[in-house]
Amino acid sequence: MLKNMLILFPVLYIIVLPILDKSFDSTGRSITELTLYCVLPSILLIKIFHTKVIHINTIDILSLFLFVWGCFKVIFSSIPTDFSSVSIFIIALYAYIYIRCGSVKSSLPYLLFCGGCIQGVTVMMQYFGLMPHYNLFYKTTGTFDTTALLGIYLSLSIISGFFLYVNKKKSVFIILPCITLLFYALYLSQSRTAWLALIIGFTYMFQLYKNKKFIYISIPILLLLSLYLYTLRPVSVIGRLYINLISLGIFCSSPISGHGVSSFKAMYMPAQGEWLSRHPESVFSVIADDNYFAFNEFIHIGCETGIIGLILFTSIIIKSLSTISTDSHNIFYYKSLLSGFCCFLLFSYPFNELFFVLLFTTIIACLSNYDYKSILSINIGKTAKIAITLLIIINIAIAFIHYKNCIASEKDIKNSYPILSSSALYMNRYGECLFNNNEYEKAIPILEQVNRINPNSRMLDILGVCYLKQKRYDEALISFEQSKKMVPSRILPRFHLFQLHIETGDKNKAKETAIEILEFKVKIVNSTVIRIRNEMKIFLESLSQ
């Protein structure tokens, strides 16, 4: 019974969690997190009561130190830390112990490959307009918000597929068509980092066969690919370098201990404003936009936990990659996953999503399972088991109380609606929150009320998108046209009109709008304008073929 629970539970967060995150509203997502928060420690308790001795290795010690330091930075953060950040931290710890206690490492390649195939099918359905998409500018993001996050999943799934084909001798008639689907989905995702991660991952895997030719060839391929990917969107690359520059300034203001967990989002925009005020003539002032991500998790961790946290985190990765085992096939697979994941850590923000925190934790824990050099062994007696049980029960109780408070807060907000329905500020925030949580049907009456008491271009755009998601095309057209008339200098209403024409199948109007957007002169050419123009060019090129 215990073994079945240990094997089946990873399905929840490796395959199901990315899908559930977009299928549910905010309450549903809270329930999913609460389920993880309760089920993981419950399984751990069952396992602990069947365990007499725990063997601790170097990776375990480093992970424990990082967790303790993270808890310290949560308590003594310069910015108030929300419960969701703390809960992700604790769920990651549970996941690490869970993988270390259970024999689930052999199932990970199957789970990742199956999950990737589901994402691949989702991408294809989005491409042909059979499923909704979750990004304003890209329609092929799978069940994720951005192409970067989809790219992480697909690239790791492709590595898993090749591993299953080469080492597990799985049927070529099943594996290769699925890998072809994954490659095409990755191409549609337009994730640049994913291709770099693939080559790095395969380079690590080919070390198993001591194929030095491939390793030597992969270095110039990586350099050429990096140069080519830069030429695709040079402004985007420059923008990220600029973000890294601002982020390093935040890091340097408290380099030893950092500013605390969850502090980066609160500190970035003021730091950007201060930097631009000192360098008003900088080329970065043209492309600067609202941003809350470092686009580099090492810098992000350094800003929030300082050099101490950064050294601990980097040491965990280095020790994991240097783990030696007689089971060379499996260990090189996990090292391939980790090296590919590290590529995303350098250029994206995977730790912003619970799923990728758990996936990274799982990879590290699986590699730790191959490190048989124990530093110490701890005997688990009755007293220790009782103490651990009490700690876990208290932890779960706190999570339930927080969840109950969240539900009560939602009810209070709904109950306040009759009184505050004439308040433009309240209605704006309420409608925007519903929209951000993909609750389009609930958001429409709120945003319609906003349009009656305090109409503005931005809210009309959001209302139009809600109509579009609900397939109320005539009302969406009216909203976007009104927004376009209100502020003629904005490009977004035109882009929304283009999306509307595409969804309704009116290619002639879509073509006219695309040409209008490309000829349209904007005040500032930022990353949003570049993305929109790029999509218009791709659309017009597809018509000419």
Coordinates of C-alpha atoms in Angstrom, one line a residue:
M1 CA 0.0 0.0 0.0
L2 CA 2.8 2.4 1.0
K3 CA 4.8 1.7 -2.1
N4 CA 1.8 2.4 -4.4
M5 CA 1.2 5.7 -2.7
L6 CA 4.8 6.7 -3.1
I7 CA 4.8 5.8 -6.8
L8 CA 1.5 7.4 -7.7
F9 CA 1.8 10.7 -5.8
P10 CA 4.4 12.3 -8.2
V11 CA 1.7 12.1 -10.9
L12 CA -0.1 14.9 -9.0
Y13 CA 2.6 17.5 -9.3
I14 CA 4.6 16.3 -12.3
I15 CA 1.7 15.7 -14.7
V16 CA -1.5 17.0 -13.1
L17 CA -0.4 20.2 -11.3
P18 CA 0.4 22.3 -14.4
I19 CA -3.1 21.3 -15.8
L20 CA -5.0 22.0 -12.6
D21 CA -3.3 25.3 -12.2
K22 CA -5.1 26.7 -15.3
S23 CA -8.3 24.6 -14.9
F24 CA -9.3 26.0 -11.5
D25 CA -10.1 29.5 -10.3
S26 CA -8.1 31.0 -7.4
T27 CA -10.0 28.9 -4.8
G28 CA -9.3 25.7 -6.8
R29 CA -5.6 26.5 -6.9
S30 CA -5.6 27.1 -3.2
I31 CA -7.1 23.7 -2.7
T32 CA -4.4 22.1 -4.9
E33 CA -1.7 23.7 -2.8
L34 CA -3.5 22.7 0.4
T35 CA -3.7 19.1 -0.9
L36 CA 0.1 19.1 -1.5
Y37 CA 0.6 20.7 1.9
C38 CA -1.4 17.9 3.6
V39 CA -0.8 14.7 1.6
L40 CA 3.0 15.0 1.3
P41 CA 3.6 15.2 5.1
S42 CA 0.9 12.5 5.7
I43 CA 2.8 10.1 3.5
L44 CA 6.0 11.1 5.2
L45 CA 4.6 10.3 8.5
I46 CA 3.7 6.8 7.3
K47 CA 7.2 6.3 6.0
I48 CA 8.9 7.7 9.1
F49 CA 6.9 5.3 11.3
H50 CA 8.4 2.4 9.2
T51 CA 12.0 3.8 9.4
K52 CA 14.5 3.1 12.1
V53 CA 17.6 4.8 10.7
I54 CA 18.0 7.9 8.4
H55 CA 21.3 8.2 6.5
I56 CA 22.3 11.9 5.9
N57 CA 24.7 12.8 3.0
T58 CA 26.3 16.1 1.9
I59 CA 23.5 17.2 -0.3
D60 CA 21.0 16.7 2.6
I61 CA 23.2 18.8 4.9
L62 CA 23.5 21.6 2.3
S63 CA 19.7 21.5 1.6
L64 CA 18.9 21.7 5.3
F65 CA 21.2 24.7 5.8
L66 CA 19.6 26.4 2.8
F67 CA 16.1 25.7 4.3
V68 CA 17.1 27.0 7.7
W69 CA 18.7 30.2 6.2
G70 CA 15.6 30.7 4.1
C71 CA 13.4 30.5 7.2
F72 CA 15.6 33.0 8.9
K73 CA 15.3 35.4 5.9
V74 CA 11.5 34.9 6.0
I75 CA 11.3 35.9 9.7
F76 CA 13.8 38.8 9.3
S77 CA 12.8 40.0 5.9
S78 CA 12.9 43.8 5.2
I79 CA 9.6 43.2 3.3
P80 CA 6.4 41.5 4.7
T81 CA 6.4 37.9 3.4
D82 CA 3.1 36.5 2.1
F83 CA 2.0 33.0 3.2
S84 CA 2.2 31.6 -0.4
S85 CA 6.0 32.1 -0.5
V86 CA 6.4 30.4 2.8
S87 CA 4.1 27.5 1.9
I88 CA 6.1 26.9 -1.4
F89 CA 9.3 26.8 0.7
I90 CA 7.8 24.2 3.1
I91 CA 6.2 22.1 0.4
A92 CA 9.6 21.9 -1.4
L93 CA 11.1 20.6 1.9
Y94 CA 8.4 18.0 2.2
A95 CA 8.9 17.0 -1.5
Y96 CA 12.7 16.6 -0.9
I97 CA 12.3 14.4 2.1
Y98 CA 9.5 12.5 0.4
I99 CA 11.7 11.6 -2.7
R100 CA 14.6 10.8 -0.4
C101 CA 12.5 8.4 1.6
G102 CA 10.7 6.7 -1.3
S103 CA 11.9 4.7 -4.3
V104 CA 10.3 6.9 -7.0
K105 CA 13.5 7.9 -9.0
S106 CA 12.9 5.3 -11.6
S107 CA 9.4 6.7 -12.5
L108 CA 10.5 10.3 -13.1
P109 CA 11.5 9.9 -16.8
Y110 CA 8.1 8.2 -17.6
L111 CA 6.2 10.9 -15.8
L112 CA 8.1 13.8 -17.4
F113 CA 7.8 12.3 -20.9
C114 CA 4.0 11.7 -20.5
G115 CA 3.5 15.2 -19.0
G116 CA 5.5 16.6 -22.0
C117 CA 3.3 14.7 -24.5
I118 CA 0.2 16.1 -22.8
Q119 CA 1.7 19.6 -23.1
G120 CA 2.6 18.9 -26.8
V121 CA -1.0 17.9 -27.6
T122 CA -2.2 21.1 -25.8
V123 CA 0.1 23.3 -27.8
M124 CA -1.1 21.8 -31.1
M125 CA -4.7 22.3 -30.1
Q126 CA -4.0 25.9 -29.2
Y127 CA -2.2 26.4 -32.5
F128 CA -5.3 25.3 -34.4
G129 CA -7.6 27.3 -32.2
L130 CA -9.2 24.3 -30.4
M131 CA -8.1 25.3 -26.9
P132 CA -7.8 28.7 -25.1
H133 CA -4.3 30.2 -24.5
Y134 CA -3.1 31.9 -21.4
N135 CA -0.8 34.6 -22.8
L136 CA -1.7 37.9 -24.4
F137 CA 1.0 37.7 -27.1
Y138 CA 1.5 34.0 -27.6
K139 CA -1.2 31.4 -28.2
T140 CA 1.1 28.3 -27.9
T141 CA 2.0 28.2 -24.2
G142 CA 0.5 24.9 -23.2
T143 CA -1.0 25.2 -19.7
F144 CA 1.6 27.7 -18.6
D145 CA 1.5 31.5 -18.6
T146 CA 4.7 32.0 -20.8
T147 CA 6.6 30.2 -23.5
A148 CA 9.7 30.1 -21.3
L149 CA 8.0 27.9 -18.7
L150 CA 6.6 25.7 -21.5
G151 CA 10.1 25.5 -23.0
I152 CA 11.5 24.2 -19.7
Y153 CA 8.9 21.4 -19.5
L154 CA 9.2 20.4 -23.2
S155 CA 13.1 20.3 -23.2
L156 CA 13.2 18.2 -20.1
S157 CA 10.5 15.9 -21.6
I158 CA 12.6 15.5 -24.8
I159 CA 15.7 14.5 -22.8
S160 CA 13.5 12.0 -20.9
G161 CA 12.1 10.6 -24.1
F162 CA 15.6 10.0 -25.6
F163 CA 16.7 8.4 -22.3
L164 CA 13.7 6.0 -22.4
Y165 CA 14.5 5.1 -26.0
V166 CA 18.2 4.6 -25.7
N167 CA 18.5 3.1 -22.2
K168 CA 15.1 1.5 -21.5
K169 CA 14.7 0.1 -25.1
K170 CA 11.2 1.4 -25.4
S171 CA 9.3 0.9 -28.7
V172 CA 10.6 3.2 -31.4
F173 CA 7.0 3.4 -32.8
I174 CA 5.8 5.0 -29.6
I175 CA 8.8 7.1 -28.5
L176 CA 9.9 8.7 -31.8
P177 CA 6.5 10.1 -32.9
C178 CA 6.1 11.5 -29.4
I179 CA 9.5 13.1 -29.5
T180 CA 8.7 14.6 -33.0
L181 CA 5.5 16.1 -31.5
L182 CA 7.6 17.6 -28.6
F183 CA 10.2 19.1 -31.0
Y184 CA 7.4 20.7 -33.1
A185 CA 5.7 22.0 -29.9
L186 CA 9.0 23.4 -28.8
Y187 CA 9.4 25.1 -32.1
L188 CA 5.9 26.7 -31.8
S189 CA 6.7 27.8 -28.3
Q190 CA 9.4 30.2 -29.6
S191 CA 11.4 29.5 -26.4
R192 CA 15.1 30.4 -27.1
T193 CA 16.5 29.2 -23.9
A194 CA 15.0 25.7 -24.4
W195 CA 17.2 25.0 -27.4
L196 CA 20.3 25.9 -25.4
A197 CA 19.1 23.7 -22.5
L198 CA 18.6 20.8 -24.9
I199 CA 22.1 20.9 -26.2
I200 CA 23.6 21.2 -22.7
G201 CA 21.4 18.4 -21.5
F202 CA 22.4 16.1 -24.4
T203 CA 26.1 17.0 -23.9
Y204 CA 25.9 15.7 -20.4
M205 CA 24.0 12.6 -21.4
F206 CA 26.6 11.8 -24.1
Q207 CA 29.4 11.8 -21.5
L208 CA 28.0 8.4 -20.5
Y209 CA 29.2 7.0 -23.8
K210 CA 32.5 8.9 -23.6
N211 CA 31.6 10.4 -27.0
K212 CA 34.2 13.2 -27.1
K213 CA 33.4 14.1 -30.7
F214 CA 29.8 15.1 -29.8
I215 CA 31.1 17.1 -26.7
Y216 CA 33.7 19.0 -28.8
I217 CA 31.1 19.7 -31.6
S218 CA 28.5 20.8 -29.1
I219 CA 30.7 23.8 -27.9
P220 CA 30.8 25.6 -31.2
I221 CA 27.1 24.7 -31.8
L222 CA 26.2 26.3 -28.5
L223 CA 28.1 29.5 -29.4
L224 CA 26.6 29.7 -32.9
L225 CA 23.1 28.9 -31.6
S226 CA 23.5 31.6 -28.9
L227 CA 24.5 34.1 -31.6
Y228 CA 21.5 33.1 -33.8
L229 CA 19.0 33.3 -30.9
Y230 CA 20.4 36.8 -30.1
T231 CA 19.7 38.0 -33.7
L232 CA 16.1 36.8 -33.4
R233 CA 15.2 39.3 -30.7
P234 CA 18.2 41.5 -29.9
V235 CA 16.1 44.1 -28.0
S236 CA 14.8 41.3 -25.7
V237 CA 18.3 40.2 -24.9
I238 CA 19.5 43.7 -24.2
G239 CA 16.4 44.3 -22.0
R240 CA 17.2 41.2 -19.9
L241 CA 20.8 42.4 -19.5
Y242 CA 19.5 45.7 -18.3
I243 CA 17.2 43.9 -15.8
N244 CA 20.2 41.9 -14.6
L245 CA 22.1 45.2 -14.2
I246 CA 19.4 46.7 -12.0
S247 CA 19.1 43.4 -10.0
L248 CA 22.8 43.4 -9.3
G249 CA 22.4 46.9 -7.9
I250 CA 19.8 45.5 -5.5
F251 CA 22.1 42.7 -4.6
C252 CA 25.0 45.0 -3.9
S253 CA 22.9 47.1 -1.4
S254 CA 22.9 44.0 0.9
P255 CA 25.3 41.4 -0.4
I256 CA 26.0 39.3 2.7
S257 CA 22.5 38.4 4.0
G258 CA 20.2 39.8 1.2
H259 CA 16.9 41.6 1.7
G260 CA 14.7 38.7 2.6
V261 CA 12.4 36.2 0.9
S262 CA 9.8 37.8 -1.4
S263 CA 11.7 41.2 -1.3
F264 CA 12.7 41.3 -5.0
K265 CA 9.3 42.2 -6.4
A266 CA 8.9 45.0 -3.9
M267 CA 12.4 46.4 -4.6
Y268 CA 12.9 46.1 -8.4
M269 CA 10.7 48.9 -9.8
P270 CA 11.9 51.6 -7.3
A271 CA 15.5 50.5 -8.1
Q272 CA 14.8 50.8 -11.8
G273 CA 13.3 54.3 -11.3
E274 CA 16.3 55.4 -9.3
W275 CA 18.7 54.1 -11.9
L276 CA 16.9 55.7 -14.8
S277 CA 16.8 59.0 -13.0
R278 CA 20.6 58.9 -12.7
H279 CA 21.0 57.8 -16.4
P280 CA 18.1 59.7 -18.3
E281 CA 20.0 59.4 -21.6
S282 CA 20.5 55.7 -21.4
V283 CA 19.4 53.5 -24.3
F284 CA 17.6 51.3 -21.6
S285 CA 15.1 54.1 -20.9
V286 CA 13.4 53.3 -24.2
I287 CA 12.8 49.6 -23.5
A288 CA 12.2 49.8 -19.8
D289 CA 8.8 48.5 -18.7
D290 CA 7.0 47.2 -15.6
N291 CA 8.8 44.1 -14.3
Y292 CA 9.0 42.0 -11.2
F293 CA 11.4 39.2 -12.3
A294 CA 15.2 39.0 -12.3
F295 CA 15.3 36.6 -15.4
N296 CA 18.2 34.9 -13.5
E297 CA 17.4 32.8 -10.5
F298 CA 21.0 33.0 -9.2
I299 CA 20.8 36.8 -9.0
H300 CA 17.2 36.5 -7.6
I301 CA 18.4 34.2 -4.8
G302 CA 21.4 36.5 -4.2
C303 CA 19.1 39.5 -3.8
E304 CA 16.8 37.8 -1.4
T305 CA 19.2 35.6 0.6
G306 CA 22.6 37.2 0.0
I307 CA 25.9 35.5 -0.7
I308 CA 25.2 33.0 2.1
G309 CA 22.0 31.7 0.4
L310 CA 23.7 31.9 -3.1
I311 CA 26.7 29.8 -2.0
L312 CA 24.5 27.2 -0.4
F313 CA 22.2 27.0 -3.5
T314 CA 25.2 26.8 -5.9
S315 CA 26.9 24.2 -3.7
I316 CA 23.8 22.0 -3.8
I317 CA 23.9 22.1 -7.7
I318 CA 27.7 21.5 -7.9
K319 CA 27.6 18.6 -5.4
S320 CA 24.6 17.0 -7.2
L321 CA 26.4 17.3 -10.6
S322 CA 29.5 15.7 -9.1
T323 CA 27.7 12.8 -7.6
I324 CA 29.3 9.4 -8.6
S325 CA 27.4 6.2 -8.8
T326 CA 27.7 2.7 -10.3
D327 CA 24.3 3.2 -11.9
S328 CA 25.8 5.4 -14.6
H329 CA 22.9 5.4 -17.1
N330 CA 20.3 6.8 -14.6
I331 CA 22.7 9.2 -12.9
F332 CA 23.7 10.8 -16.2
Y333 CA 20.0 11.2 -17.0
Y334 CA 19.4 13.2 -13.8
K335 CA 22.5 15.2 -14.4
S336 CA 21.3 16.0 -17.9
L337 CA 18.0 17.2 -16.4
L338 CA 19.8 19.3 -13.8
S339 CA 22.2 20.9 -16.3
G340 CA 19.4 21.7 -18.7
F341 CA 17.3 23.2 -15.8
C342 CA 20.4 25.3 -14.8
C343 CA 20.3 26.9 -18.2
F344 CA 16.8 28.1 -17.5
L345 CA 17.9 29.3 -14.0
L346 CA 20.3 31.7 -15.9
F347 CA 17.8 33.2 -18.3
S348 CA 14.3 32.8 -16.9
Y349 CA 12.2 32.7 -13.6
P350 CA 11.1 29.0 -13.1
F351 CA 11.0 29.4 -9.3
N352 CA 8.1 31.7 -9.6
E353 CA 5.9 28.6 -10.2
L354 CA 5.3 26.0 -7.5
F355 CA 5.4 23.2 -10.1
F356 CA 9.0 24.0 -11.2
V357 CA 10.2 24.4 -7.6
L358 CA 8.9 20.9 -6.9
L359 CA 10.4 19.6 -10.2
F360 CA 13.8 21.1 -9.4
T361 CA 13.6 19.7 -5.8
T362 CA 12.7 16.2 -7.2
I363 CA 15.8 16.2 -9.5
I364 CA 18.1 17.2 -6.7
A365 CA 16.6 14.6 -4.3
C366 CA 16.9 11.9 -7.0
L367 CA 20.6 12.7 -7.4
S368 CA 21.0 12.7 -3.6
N369 CA 19.6 9.2 -3.6
Y370 CA 22.7 8.1 -5.6
D371 CA 25.1 9.6 -3.1
Y372 CA 25.8 6.7 -0.9
K373 CA 28.5 8.4 1.2
S374 CA 26.6 9.1 4.5
I375 CA 28.0 11.8 6.8
L376 CA 26.0 10.6 9.7
S377 CA 23.2 8.2 10.6
I378 CA 20.3 9.2 12.9
N379 CA 18.3 6.6 14.9
I380 CA 14.5 7.4 14.8
G381 CA 13.1 6.5 18.2
K382 CA 9.6 6.9 19.6
T383 CA 10.3 10.4 21.0
A384 CA 11.6 11.6 17.7
K385 CA 8.6 10.2 15.8
I386 CA 6.2 11.9 18.2
A387 CA 8.0 15.2 17.9
I388 CA 8.0 15.0 14.1
T389 CA 4.3 14.1 14.1
L390 CA 3.4 17.1 16.3
L391 CA 5.5 19.5 14.1
I392 CA 3.7 18.2 11.0
I393 CA 0.2 18.4 12.6
I394 CA 0.9 22.0 13.7
N395 CA 2.1 22.9 10.2
I396 CA -1.0 21.4 8.6
A397 CA -3.2 23.2 11.1
I398 CA -1.6 26.6 10.2
A399 CA -2.2 25.9 6.5
F400 CA -5.9 25.1 7.2
I401 CA -6.3 28.3 9.2
H402 CA -4.7 30.3 6.4
Y403 CA -6.9 28.6 3.8
K404 CA -10.0 29.3 6.0
N405 CA -9.0 32.9 6.3
C406 CA -8.6 33.2 2.5
I407 CA -12.1 31.8 2.0
A408 CA -13.5 34.2 4.6
S409 CA -11.7 37.2 2.9
E410 CA -13.3 36.3 -0.4
K411 CA -16.7 36.2 1.2
D412 CA -16.1 39.6 2.8
I413 CA -15.1 41.1 -0.6
K414 CA -18.2 39.7 -2.2
N415 CA -20.4 41.0 0.6
S416 CA -18.8 44.5 0.3
Y417 CA -19.9 44.7 -3.4
P418 CA -23.4 46.3 -2.8
I419 CA -21.9 49.0 -0.7
L420 CA -18.7 49.7 -2.7
S421 CA -20.1 49.1 -6.2
S422 CA -20.0 52.8 -6.8
S423 CA -16.4 53.1 -5.9
A424 CA -14.2 53.2 -9.0
L425 CA -11.0 52.2 -7.2
Y426 CA -12.7 49.1 -5.5
M427 CA -14.3 48.0 -8.8
N428 CA -11.1 48.4 -10.8
R429 CA -9.1 46.3 -8.4
Y430 CA -11.8 43.7 -7.9
G431 CA -12.4 43.3 -11.7
E432 CA -8.7 43.1 -12.4
C433 CA -8.1 40.4 -9.7
L434 CA -10.9 38.3 -11.2
F435 CA -9.4 38.8 -14.7
N436 CA -5.8 37.8 -13.5
N437 CA -7.3 34.6 -12.0
N438 CA -8.9 33.7 -15.3
E439 CA -12.4 34.1 -13.8
Y440 CA -13.7 35.9 -17.0
E441 CA -17.4 35.3 -16.5
K442 CA -17.3 36.7 -12.9
A443 CA -15.1 39.7 -14.1
I444 CA -17.5 40.8 -16.8
P445 CA -20.3 42.4 -14.7
I446 CA -17.7 44.1 -12.4
L447 CA -15.8 45.5 -15.4
E448 CA -19.1 46.6 -17.0
Q449 CA -19.9 48.6 -13.8
V450 CA -16.4 50.1 -14.0
N451 CA -17.1 51.2 -17.6
R452 CA -20.3 52.9 -16.4
I453 CA -18.8 54.8 -13.5
N454 CA -15.2 55.4 -14.6
P455 CA -14.5 54.3 -18.2
N456 CA -10.9 54.1 -19.3
S457 CA -9.0 52.6 -22.1
R458 CA -7.1 49.9 -20.1
M459 CA -10.3 48.6 -18.4
L460 CA -12.0 48.4 -21.8
D461 CA -9.2 46.3 -23.1
I462 CA -9.6 43.9 -20.2
L463 CA -13.4 43.8 -20.6
G464 CA -12.9 43.1 -24.3
V465 CA -10.6 40.2 -23.5
C466 CA -13.1 38.8 -21.1
Y467 CA -15.8 39.0 -23.8
L468 CA -13.4 37.3 -26.2
K469 CA -12.7 34.5 -23.8
Q470 CA -16.5 34.0 -23.4
K471 CA -17.0 34.1 -27.2
R472 CA -19.1 37.2 -27.0
Y473 CA -17.5 38.6 -30.1
D474 CA -19.8 41.6 -30.9
E475 CA -19.4 43.0 -27.4
A476 CA -15.6 42.4 -27.6
L477 CA -15.5 44.4 -30.9
I478 CA -17.3 47.3 -29.3
S479 CA -15.0 47.4 -26.3
F480 CA -11.8 47.3 -28.4
E481 CA -13.1 49.9 -30.8
Q482 CA -14.0 52.2 -27.9
S483 CA -10.6 51.7 -26.3
K484 CA -8.9 52.5 -29.6
K485 CA -10.9 55.8 -29.9
M486 CA -10.2 56.9 -26.3
V487 CA -6.4 56.7 -26.6
P488 CA -5.4 56.5 -30.3
S489 CA -1.6 56.4 -29.4
R490 CA -1.9 52.9 -27.8
I491 CA -1.1 49.8 -29.8
L492 CA -2.8 47.2 -27.5
P493 CA -6.4 47.9 -28.6
R494 CA -5.3 47.3 -32.2
F495 CA -3.6 44.0 -31.2
H496 CA -6.8 42.9 -29.4
L497 CA -8.8 43.6 -32.6
F498 CA -6.3 41.5 -34.6
Q499 CA -6.8 38.6 -32.1
L500 CA -10.6 39.0 -32.4
H501 CA -10.5 38.8 -36.2
I502 CA -8.2 35.8 -36.0
E503 CA -10.6 34.0 -33.6
T504 CA -13.7 34.8 -35.7
G505 CA -11.9 33.6 -38.9
D506 CA -11.9 37.0 -40.7
K507 CA -8.5 36.9 -42.3
N508 CA -9.1 39.9 -44.4
K509 CA -9.7 42.2 -41.5
A510 CA -6.9 40.5 -39.6
K511 CA -4.5 41.3 -42.5
E512 CA -5.7 45.0 -42.6
T513 CA -5.2 45.3 -38.8
A514 CA -1.7 43.6 -39.0
I515 CA -0.6 46.1 -41.7
E516 CA -2.0 49.0 -39.7
I517 CA 0.0 47.8 -36.6
L518 CA 3.2 47.5 -38.5
E519 CA 2.8 51.0 -40.0
F520 CA 1.6 52.5 -36.6
K521 CA 4.0 54.9 -35.0
V522 CA 4.3 54.5 -31.2
K523 CA 5.8 56.9 -28.7
I524 CA 8.2 54.3 -27.2
V525 CA 9.3 51.0 -28.8
N526 CA 9.3 48.7 -25.7
S527 CA 9.3 44.9 -25.4
T528 CA 5.5 44.7 -25.8
V529 CA 5.6 46.6 -29.1
I530 CA 8.4 44.4 -30.4
R531 CA 6.4 41.2 -29.5
I532 CA 3.3 42.5 -31.2
R533 CA 5.1 43.6 -34.4
N534 CA 6.9 40.2 -34.5
E535 CA 3.6 38.4 -34.4
M536 CA 2.2 40.6 -37.2
K537 CA 5.2 39.8 -39.4
I538 CA 4.8 36.1 -38.8
F539 CA 1.1 36.3 -39.6
L540 CA 1.6 38.2 -42.9
E541 CA 4.5 35.9 -43.9
S542 CA 2.2 32.9 -43.4
L543 CA -0.4 34.5 -45.7
S544 CA 2.1 35.0 -48.5
Q545 CA 3.3 31.4 -48.5

